[in-house]
Amino acid sequence: MPTRVHAIIVARPGQSSRAQLLRTLDALTLQTRQPDAVTLVVCGDGTAARESEVIARSVEGIIEARSSTSFAEAVAYAQPRVADDTAVWLLAHDTAPHPQALAQLAGALERSPSASVAAPKLVDVDNDRELVSLGVTMTRWGRSVELAAGELDQNQHDGREDVLGADIRGTLIRAEVRRDLQPDPALGGADEGLDLGVRARLGGGRVVLAPSARITVSPDGPAALPQGMAQRAFATRLAQLHRRLSYAPAAAVPLHWLTLLPLALWRTIVHLIAKRPAAVAPEWGAAVTAMARFGSVARSRRRIRSHRTASWASIAPLRITRGELHRRLDDGHGSEGGAVSELDFFSGGGAWAVLGALVVSVAAFTTLLAWPAIGGGALLPMRDTLAGLWADAAWGQRGLGIGVTGPADPFAGVLAVIGSLWAGAPSFAMVLLWLAALPLAVLGGWFAATRITDRGGLRIFGGVAWALAPTFLTALIEGRPAAVLLHLLLPWLFHTAVVAHRSWGAAGAASVVLAATLACAPSLAPALLVLWLLAIIIVLSRAWFHGAVRLLWILVPTAALFAPLIVWQAQQGNIWAVFADPGAVWAGPQVAADSAGRLLLATGFPTTDLAGWMDVLDPVLAAWAPVLIAPVALLALAAAVAPRWGAGITLLGVTMAGIATSFLAVGVTVSFVQGTPVEIWPGTGLSLAWAGLIGGALVTLDTAITMPKLRIAAVTLAGLSLAVCAVPALTALHGDRTELTNGPESTLPAYVAAEARGDREISTLVLTPQNNGGLAAGVVWGPSETLGAQTTMLSTATVPQGVDVSALAVDLLSPRTFDAPAELAAHGIHFVLLDQVSGQESDAARAFRVEAITALDQRAGFVKVGETDKGVLWRLDTTPAERADLTRTEGGTASTIIAVQLILLLAALLLAIPTRASRRAARAQSRIVGRSSEEPMILPRRREDPPRERADDDDDDEDEEER
């Protein structure tokens, strides 16, 4: 037994710390084996401690240090006051030992001559039956692992004696090794006790536990880890990296040093997948700090080398293996046991509803099965190659015009994803999208309904009602891809966003879906922003600050995608153009911006044909079609007085936001096509309104109508009304009442498409005489004008963008004598195509076109290819100039923007990837949002699951470490 024990207490000034310090000093006076000397090290102003008679009487000396002094540094300051042949007891102002603590620790050293350190059992200051720490070990790659922490102390771990390390608080260090086993200041306040144990082992000693020596500790003392999540992550990771560099063989240190940044990148991915985004910044901070601490690593390695007498093999038996770590972190019951709310997609009938919708879709769009591409309305072919698809989605040269360089519309990225799903023929991907639109809408609507009701029948009704929305069916038969994709995305936005405050997984998924949703319909941005602000207010009002941070993240990917376009439009002085409909600009039919038109919008119809009813019935009878929406509307209105009225009113607010968006959008013009103004499509606002309407109806059906027969009757009436309302739209293709056409696979003649196959840099000047006597001129790069190449940079421009070819086009068709082929070739133009306006051509346009053909035939250097179904084509009899590359400045801008966007999108996608822990956490909470605590859940009857023990949801990232 040590002849003497010198206690070193490290304290930090403060009102609460003074009370804790007095409690610790009182505990020392009650020890059955009292320390022979006590030294107090105050990290900060020590005036109060020196002036306190109680403190002065209890200690042999007071040392004052800087407030930034760490626990290890403070212990080092007190070491000169420790006499030879004296053991050191390390304490903090918040560590109050039980009366037998020192006697038990000293006895442990006496019974174990090979022991260098004796460690106590640390318990919580507020509940001394809760274990804080009893032994520490580490994995193969240096990650520290508590052997017992956060458990109810039932003496279940008291049989363990030999450990690799222990928490530094309360440890007693043998006198003979106290100079060699001082805490390492370079560890930054983490893993100090583990490092002491490793060095003790290497010095031929060991760490023994004295479970009967109990010490109460608080979580915020000077020897504890920082309380902030980011600070704690930084401290633990820095300590791990420092120990890795200190423990590694000399030859391996440079290799470890070189892998710190790549490893930080890899662990960033791991943190995001594990839903720990707060650990990303500390990860990089720790890596950079560890790389710069050459002196600290050298001192730590020298300290180990001076005391080492044993090999590193002596450490191995006390490490924790990967299997043991997995068993500690795994509850052994999978992710299903103990679930509160199951999905029941198959048993609840969701799969059958999707399958039925697929059958209806095939029956309604049978002809599409034979089409290689789909056209009509706002549909255009897609790029032939994946490289072309993704080039259109990135900042750089646009596929239309000459010298037009700038941001891509975010919608081009959505199209690139869709085209990549059928990489061999991206245009056919749009055909598949149209065929799968109905079942995908049912699927999305069904999943969105799971946030409102547990009843399988109501979920099916929600999915079917969402697919039969008049605005969605109108977009399908008119060929509006952006509107179709928006309607398919909105239910997933609802499904993820309403629970985004709960978890990072939901927030990551919602952020991706929100970016895609606004990419398809920028005009919805004001409404969704208002709803987002309301969600932030609700979450903050309930003090869910972590939830508010997750909601803030939802906007980040969207902001990254839209920021370049917003900046560009602001520089053009045309900021409102940001809300323009993306994709091909098409002046299709829609309601007028008057009271009658807004009344139609309020009933859910974006066009005057009432989703096809005006084409199949007498207008007087067809005008009653909105009555078919009335059952759903009445059910939705009743949600405001339903038992779950909070959710009902919120959903009605969503409906009003959607209708307000459509009212504001109708009649607003920010886009142009061949000089013709085109209004914003109001149907996107109606899709948002329909989401609130169906949601409100489900709330009423789920909570307000308690009689099963009455509920069945209401669902049947509303469902049949919507089905009848959808009949004209679903039969439009068979009745030839749709804008959809077979192709074209290219908007340019086959000769140009063959020359430009593979997205070769071949350009075509397209001239189109207008019915008003004017001339539209544009340049198309590649084998066709494509959907992804469309850009609001040109469709909303009020001044010419890039090289203005209008004057050259007029001169080309005029009697003016000039070297036209040379000027066109200087701009990289290979072909000239004289097209005609779609639809009815006026006499003026026809005469202009005939004159233009004559003028071009008489121009030298133009080789007439011939008349095609796309127009009359000429080829330049000269070698055009190559398309200019991006300048160095433009290339740097493009690289920076693309890198930032990809990083943020990748982070969002990694957060959205489900893990076992995230699925288990999701199942542990009700899927229903807004359910009151008294409201019963409707769950399918199933066999009773076995009881589960408490699971530790910490993810093991050891297998994602470097190998």
Coordinates of N, CA, C and O in Angstrom, one line a residue, residues 662-743:
S662 N -52.3 29.5 -57.9 CA -52.8 29.4 -59.3 C -53.5 30.7 -59.7 O -53.4 31.1 -60.8
F663 N -54.2 31.4 -58.7 CA -54.8 32.7 -59.0 C -53.7 33.7 -59.4 O -53.9 34.5 -60.3
L664 N -52.6 33.7 -58.7 CA -51.5 34.7 -58.9 C -50.8 34.3 -60.2 O -50.3 35.3 -60.9
A665 N -50.7 33.1 -60.6 CA -49.9 32.7 -61.8 C -50.7 32.9 -63.1 O -50.1 33.2 -64.1
V666 N -52.0 32.7 -63.0 CA -52.8 32.8 -64.3 C -52.7 34.2 -64.8 O -52.8 35.2 -64.2
G667 N -52.4 34.2 -66.1 CA -52.3 35.5 -66.8 C -50.9 36.2 -66.7 O -50.7 37.2 -67.4
V668 N -50.0 35.6 -65.9 CA -48.7 36.2 -65.7 C -47.8 35.7 -66.8 O -47.7 34.5 -67.1
T669 N -47.1 36.6 -67.5 CA -46.3 36.2 -68.7 C -44.8 36.6 -68.4 O -44.5 37.7 -68.1
V670 N -43.9 35.6 -68.4 CA -42.5 35.8 -68.2 C -41.7 35.1 -69.3 O -40.5 35.2 -69.4
S671 N -42.4 34.2 -70.1 CA -41.7 33.4 -71.1 C -42.2 33.8 -72.5 O -43.4 34.2 -72.6
F672 N -41.4 33.5 -73.5 CA -41.8 33.8 -74.9 C -41.3 32.6 -75.8 O -40.2 32.0 -75.5
V673 N -42.0 32.3 -76.8 CA -41.6 31.4 -77.8 C -41.9 32.0 -79.2 O -43.0 32.3 -79.5
Q674 N -40.8 32.2 -79.9 CA -40.9 32.8 -81.3 C -41.6 34.1 -81.2 O -42.4 34.4 -82.1
G675 N -41.4 34.9 -80.2 CA -42.0 36.2 -80.0 C -43.4 36.2 -79.5 O -43.9 37.2 -79.2
T676 N -43.9 35.0 -79.2 CA -45.3 34.9 -78.6 C -45.2 34.8 -77.1 O -44.5 33.9 -76.6
P677 N -45.9 35.6 -76.3 CA -45.8 35.5 -74.9 C -46.6 34.3 -74.4 O -47.6 33.9 -75.0
V678 N -46.1 33.6 -73.4 CA -46.7 32.4 -72.9 C -46.9 32.6 -71.4 O -45.9 32.9 -70.6
E679 N -48.1 32.3 -70.9 CA -48.4 32.5 -69.5 C -47.9 31.3 -68.6 O -47.7 30.2 -69.1
I680 N -47.7 31.6 -67.4 CA -47.3 30.5 -66.4 C -48.5 29.5 -66.3 O -49.6 29.9 -66.2
W681 N -48.2 28.3 -66.3 CA -49.2 27.2 -66.1 C -49.8 27.2 -64.7 O -49.0 27.0 -63.8
P682 N -51.1 27.5 -64.5 CA -51.6 27.5 -63.2 C -51.9 26.2 -62.6 O -52.3 26.1 -61.4
G683 N -51.8 25.1 -63.4 CA -52.1 23.8 -62.9 C -51.2 23.3 -61.8 O -51.6 22.4 -61.0
T684 N -50.0 23.8 -61.7 CA -49.1 23.4 -60.6 C -49.6 23.8 -59.3 O -49.5 23.1 -58.3
G685 N -50.2 25.0 -59.2 CA -50.8 25.4 -58.0 C -52.0 24.6 -57.6 O -52.2 24.3 -56.4
L686 N -52.7 24.1 -58.6 CA -53.8 23.2 -58.3 C -53.4 21.9 -57.8 O -54.1 21.2 -57.0
S687 N -52.2 21.4 -58.2 CA -51.7 20.1 -57.7 C -51.4 20.3 -56.2 O -51.7 19.4 -55.4
L688 N -50.9 21.4 -55.8 CA -50.6 21.6 -54.4 C -52.0 21.7 -53.6 O -52.1 21.2 -52.5
A689 N -52.9 22.4 -54.2 CA -54.3 22.5 -53.6 C -54.9 21.2 -53.5 O -55.6 20.9 -52.5
W690 N -54.7 20.3 -54.5 CA -55.3 19.0 -54.5 C -54.7 18.1 -53.3 O -55.4 17.3 -52.7
A691 N -53.5 18.3 -53.1 CA -52.8 17.6 -51.9 C -53.5 18.0 -50.6 O -53.8 17.1 -49.8
G692 N -53.7 19.3 -50.4 CA -54.4 19.6 -49.2 C -55.9 19.2 -49.1 O -56.4 18.8 -48.1
L693 N -56.5 19.1 -50.3 CA -57.9 18.7 -50.4 C -58.1 17.2 -50.0 O -58.9 16.9 -49.2
I694 N -57.3 16.4 -50.6 CA -57.3 15.0 -50.4 C -56.9 14.7 -48.9 O -57.5 13.9 -48.2
G695 N -55.9 15.4 -48.4 CA -55.5 15.2 -47.1 C -56.6 15.6 -46.1 O -56.9 14.9 -45.1
G696 N -57.3 16.7 -46.3 CA -58.4 17.1 -45.5 C -59.5 16.1 -45.5 O -60.1 15.8 -44.5
A697 N -59.8 15.6 -46.7 CA -60.9 14.5 -46.8 C -60.5 13.3 -46.0 O -61.3 12.7 -45.3
L698 N -59.2 12.9 -46.0 CA -58.8 11.7 -45.3 C -58.9 12.0 -43.8 O -59.3 11.1 -43.0
V699 N -58.6 13.2 -43.3 CA -58.8 13.5 -41.9 C -60.2 13.3 -41.5 O -60.5 12.8 -40.4
T700 N -61.1 13.8 -42.3 CA -62.5 13.7 -41.9 C -63.0 12.3 -41.9 O -63.6 11.8 -41.0
L701 N -62.6 11.5 -42.9 CA -63.0 10.1 -43.0 C -62.4 9.3 -41.9 O -63.0 8.3 -41.4
D702 N -61.2 9.6 -41.5 CA -60.5 8.8 -40.5 C -61.0 9.1 -39.1 O -61.0 8.2 -38.2
T703 N -61.3 10.4 -38.8 CA -61.6 10.7 -37.4 C -63.0 11.2 -37.1 O -63.6 11.0 -36.0
A704 N -63.7 11.9 -38.1 CA -65.0 12.5 -37.9 C -66.1 11.5 -38.1 O -67.1 11.6 -37.5
I705 N -65.9 10.6 -39.1 CA -67.0 9.7 -39.4 C -66.7 8.4 -38.7 O -65.8 7.6 -39.1
T706 N -67.4 8.1 -37.7 CA -67.1 6.9 -36.8 C -67.9 5.7 -37.2 O -67.5 4.6 -36.8
M707 N -69.0 5.8 -37.9 CA -69.8 4.7 -38.3 C -69.1 4.0 -39.6 O -69.0 4.7 -40.6
P708 N -68.7 2.8 -39.5 CA -68.1 2.1 -40.6 C -68.9 2.2 -41.9 O -68.3 2.4 -43.0
K709 N -70.2 1.9 -41.8 CA -71.0 1.9 -43.1 C -71.1 3.3 -43.7 O -71.0 3.4 -44.9
L710 N -71.2 4.3 -42.8 CA -71.2 5.7 -43.4 C -69.9 6.0 -44.0 O -69.8 6.7 -45.0
R711 N -68.8 5.6 -43.4 CA -67.5 5.9 -44.0 C -67.3 5.2 -45.3 O -66.8 5.8 -46.3
I712 N -67.7 4.0 -45.4 CA -67.7 3.2 -46.7 C -68.5 3.9 -47.7 O -68.1 4.1 -48.9
A713 N -69.7 4.4 -47.4 CA -70.5 5.1 -48.3 C -69.9 6.4 -48.8 O -69.9 6.7 -50.0
A714 N -69.3 7.1 -47.9 CA -68.7 8.4 -48.3 C -67.5 8.2 -49.2 O -67.3 8.9 -50.2
V715 N -66.6 7.2 -48.9 CA -65.5 6.9 -49.7 C -66.0 6.4 -51.1 O -65.4 6.8 -52.1
T716 N -67.0 5.6 -51.1 CA -67.5 5.1 -52.4 C -68.0 6.2 -53.3 O -67.7 6.3 -54.5
L717 N -68.8 7.1 -52.7 CA -69.4 8.2 -53.4 C -68.3 9.1 -54.0 O -68.3 9.5 -55.1
A718 N -67.3 9.5 -53.1 CA -66.2 10.4 -53.5 C -65.4 9.7 -54.6 O -65.0 10.3 -55.6
G719 N -65.0 8.4 -54.4 CA -64.2 7.7 -55.3 C -64.9 7.6 -56.7 O -64.2 7.8 -57.7
L720 N -66.2 7.2 -56.7 CA -66.9 7.0 -58.0 C -67.0 8.4 -58.7 O -66.9 8.4 -59.9
S721 N -67.2 9.5 -58.0 CA -67.3 10.8 -58.6 C -66.0 11.1 -59.3 O -66.0 11.6 -60.4
L722 N -64.9 10.9 -58.6 CA -63.6 11.2 -59.2 C -63.3 10.3 -60.4 O -62.8 10.7 -61.4
A723 N -63.7 9.0 -60.3 CA -63.5 8.1 -61.4 C -64.3 8.5 -62.7 O -63.8 8.5 -63.8
V724 N -65.5 8.9 -62.4 CA -66.4 9.4 -63.6 C -65.8 10.7 -64.2 O -65.7 10.9 -65.4
C725 N -65.3 11.6 -63.3 CA -64.7 12.8 -63.8 C -63.4 12.5 -64.6 O -63.1 13.3 -65.5
A726 N -62.8 11.4 -64.4 CA -61.5 11.1 -65.1 C -61.7 10.4 -66.5 O -60.8 10.3 -67.2
V727 N -63.0 10.0 -66.7 CA -63.2 9.2 -67.9 C -62.8 9.9 -69.2 O -62.1 9.3 -70.1
P728 N -63.2 11.1 -69.5 CA -62.8 11.8 -70.7 C -61.3 11.8 -70.9 O -60.8 11.6 -72.0
A729 N -60.6 12.1 -69.9 CA -59.1 12.2 -70.0 C -58.5 10.9 -70.2 O -57.5 10.7 -71.0
L730 N -59.0 9.8 -69.5 CA -58.4 8.5 -69.7 C -58.7 7.9 -71.1 O -58.1 6.9 -71.5
T731 N -59.7 8.4 -71.7 CA -60.1 7.9 -73.1 C -59.6 8.8 -74.2 O -60.0 8.6 -75.3
A732 N -58.9 9.9 -73.8 CA -58.6 10.9 -74.8 C -57.7 10.4 -75.9 O -57.8 10.7 -77.1
L733 N -56.7 9.5 -75.6 CA -55.8 9.0 -76.6 C -56.5 8.1 -77.6 O -56.3 8.2 -78.8
H734 N -57.5 7.3 -77.1 CA -58.2 6.5 -78.0 C -59.2 7.3 -78.9 O -59.5 6.9 -80.0
G735 N -59.7 8.4 -78.3 CA -60.6 9.2 -79.1 C -59.9 10.3 -79.9 O -60.6 11.2 -80.4
D736 N -58.6 10.3 -79.9 CA -57.8 11.3 -80.7 C -58.1 12.7 -80.2 O -58.3 13.7 -81.0
R737 N -58.2 12.9 -78.9 CA -58.5 14.2 -78.3 C -57.3 14.7 -77.4 O -57.5 15.3 -76.5
T738 N -56.1 14.3 -77.8 CA -54.9 14.6 -77.0 C -53.9 15.2 -77.9 O -53.9 15.1 -79.1
E739 N -53.0 15.9 -77.2 CA -51.9 16.6 -77.9 C -50.7 15.6 -78.2 O -49.7 15.9 -78.9
L740 N -50.7 14.4 -77.6 CA -49.6 13.5 -77.6 C -49.5 12.9 -79.1 O -50.5 12.6 -79.7
T741 N -48.2 12.8 -79.5 CA -47.9 12.3 -80.8 C -46.8 11.3 -80.7 O -46.1 11.2 -79.7
N742 N -46.7 10.5 -81.8 CA -45.6 9.5 -81.9 C -44.4 10.2 -82.3 O -44.2 10.5 -83.5
G743 N -43.5 10.4 -81.4 CA -42.3 11.2 -81.6 C -42.5 12.7 -81.8 O -43.5 13.2 -81.2

